[in-house]
Short mmCIF file of C-alpha atoms in Angstrom, two decimals:
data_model
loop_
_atom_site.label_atom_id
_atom_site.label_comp_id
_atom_site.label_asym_id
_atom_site.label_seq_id
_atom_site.Cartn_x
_atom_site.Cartn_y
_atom_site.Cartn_z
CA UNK A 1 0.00 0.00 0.00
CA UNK A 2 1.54 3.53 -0.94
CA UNK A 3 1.92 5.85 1.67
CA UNK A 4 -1.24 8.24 0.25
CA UNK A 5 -3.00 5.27 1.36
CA UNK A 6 -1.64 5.37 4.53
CA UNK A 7 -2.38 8.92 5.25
CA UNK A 8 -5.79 8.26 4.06
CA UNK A 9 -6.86 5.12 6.39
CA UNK A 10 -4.70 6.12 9.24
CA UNK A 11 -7.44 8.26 12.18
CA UNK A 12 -7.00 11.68 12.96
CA UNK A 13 -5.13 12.14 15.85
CA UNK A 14 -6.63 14.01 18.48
CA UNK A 15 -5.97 18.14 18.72
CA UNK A 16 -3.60 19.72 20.92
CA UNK A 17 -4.96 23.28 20.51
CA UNK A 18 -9.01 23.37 21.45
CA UNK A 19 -8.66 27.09 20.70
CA UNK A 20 -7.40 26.19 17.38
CA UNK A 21 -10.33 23.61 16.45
CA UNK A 22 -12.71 26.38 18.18
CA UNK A 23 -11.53 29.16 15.76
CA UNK A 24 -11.74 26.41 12.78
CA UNK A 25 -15.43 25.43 13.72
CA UNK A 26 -16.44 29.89 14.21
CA UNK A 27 -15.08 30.03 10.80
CA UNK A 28 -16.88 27.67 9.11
CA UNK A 29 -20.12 28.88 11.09
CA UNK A 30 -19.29 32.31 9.62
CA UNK A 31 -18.92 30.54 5.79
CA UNK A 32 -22.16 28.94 6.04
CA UNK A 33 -23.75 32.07 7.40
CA UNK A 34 -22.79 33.98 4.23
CA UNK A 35 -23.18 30.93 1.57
CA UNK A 36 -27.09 30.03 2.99
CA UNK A 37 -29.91 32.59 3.22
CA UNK A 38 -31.35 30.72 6.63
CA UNK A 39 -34.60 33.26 6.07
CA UNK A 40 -35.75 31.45 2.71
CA UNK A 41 -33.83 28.36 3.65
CA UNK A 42 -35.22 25.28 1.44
CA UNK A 43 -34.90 21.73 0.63
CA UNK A 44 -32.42 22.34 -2.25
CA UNK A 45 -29.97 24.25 0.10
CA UNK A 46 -30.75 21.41 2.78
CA UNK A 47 -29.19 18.79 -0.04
CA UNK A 48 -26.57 21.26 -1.14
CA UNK A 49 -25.45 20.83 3.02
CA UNK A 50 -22.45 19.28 3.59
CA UNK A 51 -22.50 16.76 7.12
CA UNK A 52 -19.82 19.49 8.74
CA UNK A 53 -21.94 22.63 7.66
CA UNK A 54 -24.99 21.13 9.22
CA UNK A 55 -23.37 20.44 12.54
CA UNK A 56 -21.79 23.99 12.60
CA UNK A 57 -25.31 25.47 11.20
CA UNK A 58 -27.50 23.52 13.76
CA UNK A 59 -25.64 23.06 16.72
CA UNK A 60 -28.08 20.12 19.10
CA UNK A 61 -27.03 21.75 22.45
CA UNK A 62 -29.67 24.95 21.49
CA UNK A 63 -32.45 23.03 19.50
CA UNK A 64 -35.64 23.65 20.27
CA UNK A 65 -37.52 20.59 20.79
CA UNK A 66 -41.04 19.57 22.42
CA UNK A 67 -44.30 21.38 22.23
CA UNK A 68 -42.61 24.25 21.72
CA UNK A 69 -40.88 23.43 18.56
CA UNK A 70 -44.01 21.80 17.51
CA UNK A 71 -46.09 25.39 18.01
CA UNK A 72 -43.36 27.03 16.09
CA UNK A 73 -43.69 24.33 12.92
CA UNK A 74 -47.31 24.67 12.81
CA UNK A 75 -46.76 28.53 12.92
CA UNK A 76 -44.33 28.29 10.05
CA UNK A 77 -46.14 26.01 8.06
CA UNK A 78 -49.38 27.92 8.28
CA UNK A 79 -47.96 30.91 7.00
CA UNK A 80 -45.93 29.15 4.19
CA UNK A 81 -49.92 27.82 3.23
CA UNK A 82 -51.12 31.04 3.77
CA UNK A 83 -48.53 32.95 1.46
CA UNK A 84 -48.58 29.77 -1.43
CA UNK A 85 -45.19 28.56 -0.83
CA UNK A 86 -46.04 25.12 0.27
CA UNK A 87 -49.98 23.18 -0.31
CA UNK A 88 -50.90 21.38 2.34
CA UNK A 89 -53.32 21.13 5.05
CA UNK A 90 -51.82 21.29 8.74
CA UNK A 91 -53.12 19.09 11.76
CA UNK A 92 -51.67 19.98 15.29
CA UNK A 93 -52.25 17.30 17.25
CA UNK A 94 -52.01 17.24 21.03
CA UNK A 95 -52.59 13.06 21.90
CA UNK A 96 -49.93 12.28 21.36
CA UNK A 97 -48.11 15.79 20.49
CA UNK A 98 -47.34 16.36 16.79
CA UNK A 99 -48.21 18.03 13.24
CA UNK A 100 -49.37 16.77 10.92
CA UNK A 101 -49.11 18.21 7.30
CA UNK A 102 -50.76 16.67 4.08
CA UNK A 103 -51.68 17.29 0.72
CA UNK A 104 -52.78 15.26 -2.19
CA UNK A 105 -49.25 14.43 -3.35
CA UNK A 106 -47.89 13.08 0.12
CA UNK A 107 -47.75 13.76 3.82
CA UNK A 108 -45.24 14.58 6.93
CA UNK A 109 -45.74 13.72 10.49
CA UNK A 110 -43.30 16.26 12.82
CA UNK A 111 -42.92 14.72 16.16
CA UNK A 112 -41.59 16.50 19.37
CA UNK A 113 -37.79 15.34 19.05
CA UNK A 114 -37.87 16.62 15.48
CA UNK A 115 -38.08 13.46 13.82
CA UNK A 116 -39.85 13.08 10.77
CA UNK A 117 -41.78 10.71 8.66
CA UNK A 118 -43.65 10.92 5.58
CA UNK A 119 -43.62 11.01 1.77
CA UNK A 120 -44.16 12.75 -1.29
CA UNK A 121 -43.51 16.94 -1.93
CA UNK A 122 -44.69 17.75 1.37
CA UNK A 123 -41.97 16.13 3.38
CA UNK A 124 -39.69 17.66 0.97
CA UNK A 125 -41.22 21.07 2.35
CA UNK A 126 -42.04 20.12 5.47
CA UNK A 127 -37.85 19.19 6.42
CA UNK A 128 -36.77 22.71 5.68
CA UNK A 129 -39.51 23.97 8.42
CA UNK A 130 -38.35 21.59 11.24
CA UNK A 131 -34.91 22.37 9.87
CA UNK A 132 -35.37 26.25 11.08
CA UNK A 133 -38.26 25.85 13.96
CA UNK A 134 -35.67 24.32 16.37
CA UNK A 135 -33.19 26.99 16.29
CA UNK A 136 -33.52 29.74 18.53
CA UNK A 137 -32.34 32.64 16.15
CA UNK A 138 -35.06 31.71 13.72
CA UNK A 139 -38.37 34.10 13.97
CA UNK A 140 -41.64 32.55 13.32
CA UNK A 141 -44.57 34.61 12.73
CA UNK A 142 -46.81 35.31 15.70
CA UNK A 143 -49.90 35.97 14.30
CA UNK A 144 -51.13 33.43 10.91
CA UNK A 145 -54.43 32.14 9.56
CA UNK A 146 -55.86 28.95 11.75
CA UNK A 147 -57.57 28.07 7.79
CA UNK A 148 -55.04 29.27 5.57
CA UNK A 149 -56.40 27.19 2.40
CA UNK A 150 -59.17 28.54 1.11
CA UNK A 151 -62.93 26.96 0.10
CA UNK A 152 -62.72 25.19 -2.74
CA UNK A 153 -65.97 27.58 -4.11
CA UNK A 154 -64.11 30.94 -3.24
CA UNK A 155 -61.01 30.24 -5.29
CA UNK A 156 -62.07 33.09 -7.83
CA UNK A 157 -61.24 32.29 -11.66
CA UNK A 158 -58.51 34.78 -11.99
CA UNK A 159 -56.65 37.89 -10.54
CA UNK A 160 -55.11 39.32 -13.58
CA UNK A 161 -58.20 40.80 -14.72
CA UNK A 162 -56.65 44.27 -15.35
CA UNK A 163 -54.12 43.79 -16.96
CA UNK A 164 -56.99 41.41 -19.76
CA UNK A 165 -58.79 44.18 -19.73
CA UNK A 166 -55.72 46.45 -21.03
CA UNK A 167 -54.78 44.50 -23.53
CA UNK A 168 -58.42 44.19 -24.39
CA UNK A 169 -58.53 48.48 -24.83
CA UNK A 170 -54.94 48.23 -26.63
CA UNK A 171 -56.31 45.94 -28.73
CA UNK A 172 -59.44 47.50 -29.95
CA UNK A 173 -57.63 50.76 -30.76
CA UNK A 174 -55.05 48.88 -33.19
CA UNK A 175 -58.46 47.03 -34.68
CA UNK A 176 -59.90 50.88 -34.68
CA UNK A 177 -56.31 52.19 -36.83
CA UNK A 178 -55.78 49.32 -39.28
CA UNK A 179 -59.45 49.30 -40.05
CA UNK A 180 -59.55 53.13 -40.46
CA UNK A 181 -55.83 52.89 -42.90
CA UNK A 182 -57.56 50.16 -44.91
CA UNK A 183 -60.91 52.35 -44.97
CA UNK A 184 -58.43 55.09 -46.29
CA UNK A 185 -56.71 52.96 -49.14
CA UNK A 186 -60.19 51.75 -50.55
CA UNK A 187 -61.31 55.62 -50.82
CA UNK A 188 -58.41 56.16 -52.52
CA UNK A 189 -58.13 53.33 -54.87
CA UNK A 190 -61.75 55.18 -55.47
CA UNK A 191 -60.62 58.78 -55.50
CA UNK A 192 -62.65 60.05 -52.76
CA UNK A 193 -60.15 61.08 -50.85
CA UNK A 194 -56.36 61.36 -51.35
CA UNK A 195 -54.47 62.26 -54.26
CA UNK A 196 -51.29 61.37 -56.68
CA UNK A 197 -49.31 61.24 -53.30
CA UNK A 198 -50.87 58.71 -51.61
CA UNK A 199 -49.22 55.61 -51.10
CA UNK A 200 -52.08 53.35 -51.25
CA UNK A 201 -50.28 49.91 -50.58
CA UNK A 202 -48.99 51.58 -47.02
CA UNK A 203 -52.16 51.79 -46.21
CA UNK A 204 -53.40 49.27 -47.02
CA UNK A 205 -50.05 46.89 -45.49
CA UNK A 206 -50.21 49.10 -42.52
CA UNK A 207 -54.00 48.44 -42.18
CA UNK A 208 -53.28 44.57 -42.27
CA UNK A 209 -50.11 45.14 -39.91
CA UNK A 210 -52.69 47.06 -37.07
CA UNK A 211 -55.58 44.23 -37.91
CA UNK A 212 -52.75 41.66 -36.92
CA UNK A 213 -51.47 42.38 -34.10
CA UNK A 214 -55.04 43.50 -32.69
CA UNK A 215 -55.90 40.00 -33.30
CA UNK A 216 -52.82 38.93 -31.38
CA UNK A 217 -53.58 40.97 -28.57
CA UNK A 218 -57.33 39.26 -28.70
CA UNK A 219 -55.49 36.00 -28.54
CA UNK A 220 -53.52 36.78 -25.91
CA UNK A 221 -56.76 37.61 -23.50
CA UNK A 222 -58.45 34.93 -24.60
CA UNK A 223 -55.84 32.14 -24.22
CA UNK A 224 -54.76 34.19 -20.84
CA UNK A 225 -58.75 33.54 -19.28
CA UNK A 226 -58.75 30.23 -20.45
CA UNK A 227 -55.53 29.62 -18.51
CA UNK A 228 -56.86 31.16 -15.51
CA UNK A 229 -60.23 29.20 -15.44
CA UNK A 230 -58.21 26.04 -15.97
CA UNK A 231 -55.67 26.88 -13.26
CA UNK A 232 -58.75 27.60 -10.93
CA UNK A 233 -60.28 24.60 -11.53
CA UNK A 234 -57.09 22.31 -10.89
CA UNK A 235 -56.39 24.57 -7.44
CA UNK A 236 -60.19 23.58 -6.39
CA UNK A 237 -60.16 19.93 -7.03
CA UNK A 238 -57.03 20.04 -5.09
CA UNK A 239 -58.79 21.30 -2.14
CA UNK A 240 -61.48 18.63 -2.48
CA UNK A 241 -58.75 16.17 -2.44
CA UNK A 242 -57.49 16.87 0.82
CA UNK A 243 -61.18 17.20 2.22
CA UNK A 244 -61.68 20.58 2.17
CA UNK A 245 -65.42 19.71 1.73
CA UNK A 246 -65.72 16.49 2.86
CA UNK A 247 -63.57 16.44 5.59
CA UNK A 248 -61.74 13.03 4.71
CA UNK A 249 -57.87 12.77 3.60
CA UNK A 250 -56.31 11.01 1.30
CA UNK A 251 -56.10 7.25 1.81
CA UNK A 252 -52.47 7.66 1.93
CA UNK A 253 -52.64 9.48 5.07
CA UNK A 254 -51.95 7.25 8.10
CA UNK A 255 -54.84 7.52 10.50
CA UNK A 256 -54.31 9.65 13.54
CA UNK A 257 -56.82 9.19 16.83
CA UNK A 258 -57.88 11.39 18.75
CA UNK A 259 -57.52 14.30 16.22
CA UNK A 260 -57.66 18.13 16.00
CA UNK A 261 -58.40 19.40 12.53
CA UNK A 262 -57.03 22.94 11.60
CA UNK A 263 -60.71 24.55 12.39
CA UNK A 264 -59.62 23.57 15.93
CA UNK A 265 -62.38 20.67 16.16
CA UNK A 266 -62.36 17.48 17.88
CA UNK A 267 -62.78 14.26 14.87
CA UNK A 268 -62.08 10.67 14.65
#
């Protein structure tokens, strides 16, 4: 065996200097402060983590751990739900502690040590929360929706209406212009109006041109509500499939008794 390989298999002997190995571990601490943004912290940084940057990120001496950690991931979650950066529907569960979070692609179960369990995109999401809840420095909102998922009837068909109905206005003026520049080539082809100087086939190109992209623009509305009524419909029978309406989750979902569902109500 070379002597590389030596090196390699041989264990590190033990440190001489603690202050050394402290100033070595505050300097990493202070690299993986300034490489991760711990305020939109997610599971792609999570995998990017390296074992030595996680102990030096989440030190276990200050994690925060029983009901209290639990509170703060059912805080978190809520308001990721409430501002549409995760879908699921959150359970806090008091018999035996722990949250619950579901959705109809998968589920995660938090428990107080900070263990997980689950599957699907929502443990993905969920790991990042638990991830942040247990350290101290982290700030979870106070104050967030108990129902932050709306009705499955109040999800209205679109918010951009606006900005449709500004296209819609653009639109009909550039209709308005290449129909009036076509108008204008036809009386002169007739010699109404004009004279030797007229450029009839600019008119009449530039007509076509206005007609075009009006008709674009129409397009563009069109296609844009049909989106939005399709994208409406898909976010409702989401809802429905976590039970929104009918109360019952998705048969993926391990069963959980006694219960508390997030409108604060006792169910089996």
């Amino acid at each position: 065996m070379s002597d590389s390989s030596d090196e390699r298999s041989r264990p590190a002997e033990p440190s001489d200097t603690p202050d050394a190995d402290s100033e070595d571990v505050e300097a990493l601490r202070r690299q993986v402060e300034e490489k991760y943004d711990f305020d939109n912290f997610g599971p792609a940084d999570m995998a990017d983590m390296t074992a030595e940057e996680w102990d030096v990120a989440f030190d276990p001496d200050t994690w925060i751990t029983g009901d209290e950690l639990l509170d703060r991931v059912d805080r978190d979650l809520r308001n990721r739900v409430a501002t549409r950066d995760v879908f699921a529907r959150i359970e806090r569960h008091t018999d035996p502690p722990r949250v619950l979070a579901y959705s109809d692609e998968g589920y995660a179960l938090v428990y107080p040590d900070g263990s997980i369990e689950g599957e699907g995109t929502v443990l993905r999401d969920v790991k990042p929360t638990v991830a942040l809840a247990s350290m101290d420095s982290y700030d979870v909102p106070e104050t967030v929706p108990d129902n932050p998922l709306p009705e499955p009837e109040a999800v209205p068909e679109g918010g951009g209406e606006l900005g449709n109905r500004m296209l819609q206005v653009i639109a009909g003026a550039q209709l308005l212009a290449g129909l009036g520049l076509i108008l204008g080539g036809v009386l002169s082809v007739a010699n109404v109006i004009g004279g030797p100087g007229v450029n009839v086939v600019f008119l009449f190109v530039g007509g076509l041109a206005f007609i075009a992209i009006a008709l674009v623009l129409f397009f563009t509305v069109a296609n844009a509500r049909l989106s939005d009524t399709f994208r409406a419909e898909e976010y409702r029978e989401r809802l429905r499939a976590i039970g929104l309406e009918d109360g019952e989750r998705p048969d993926f979902v391990p069963e959980l008794e006694p219960q508390r569902s997030g409108d604060g109500e006792e169910t089996e």
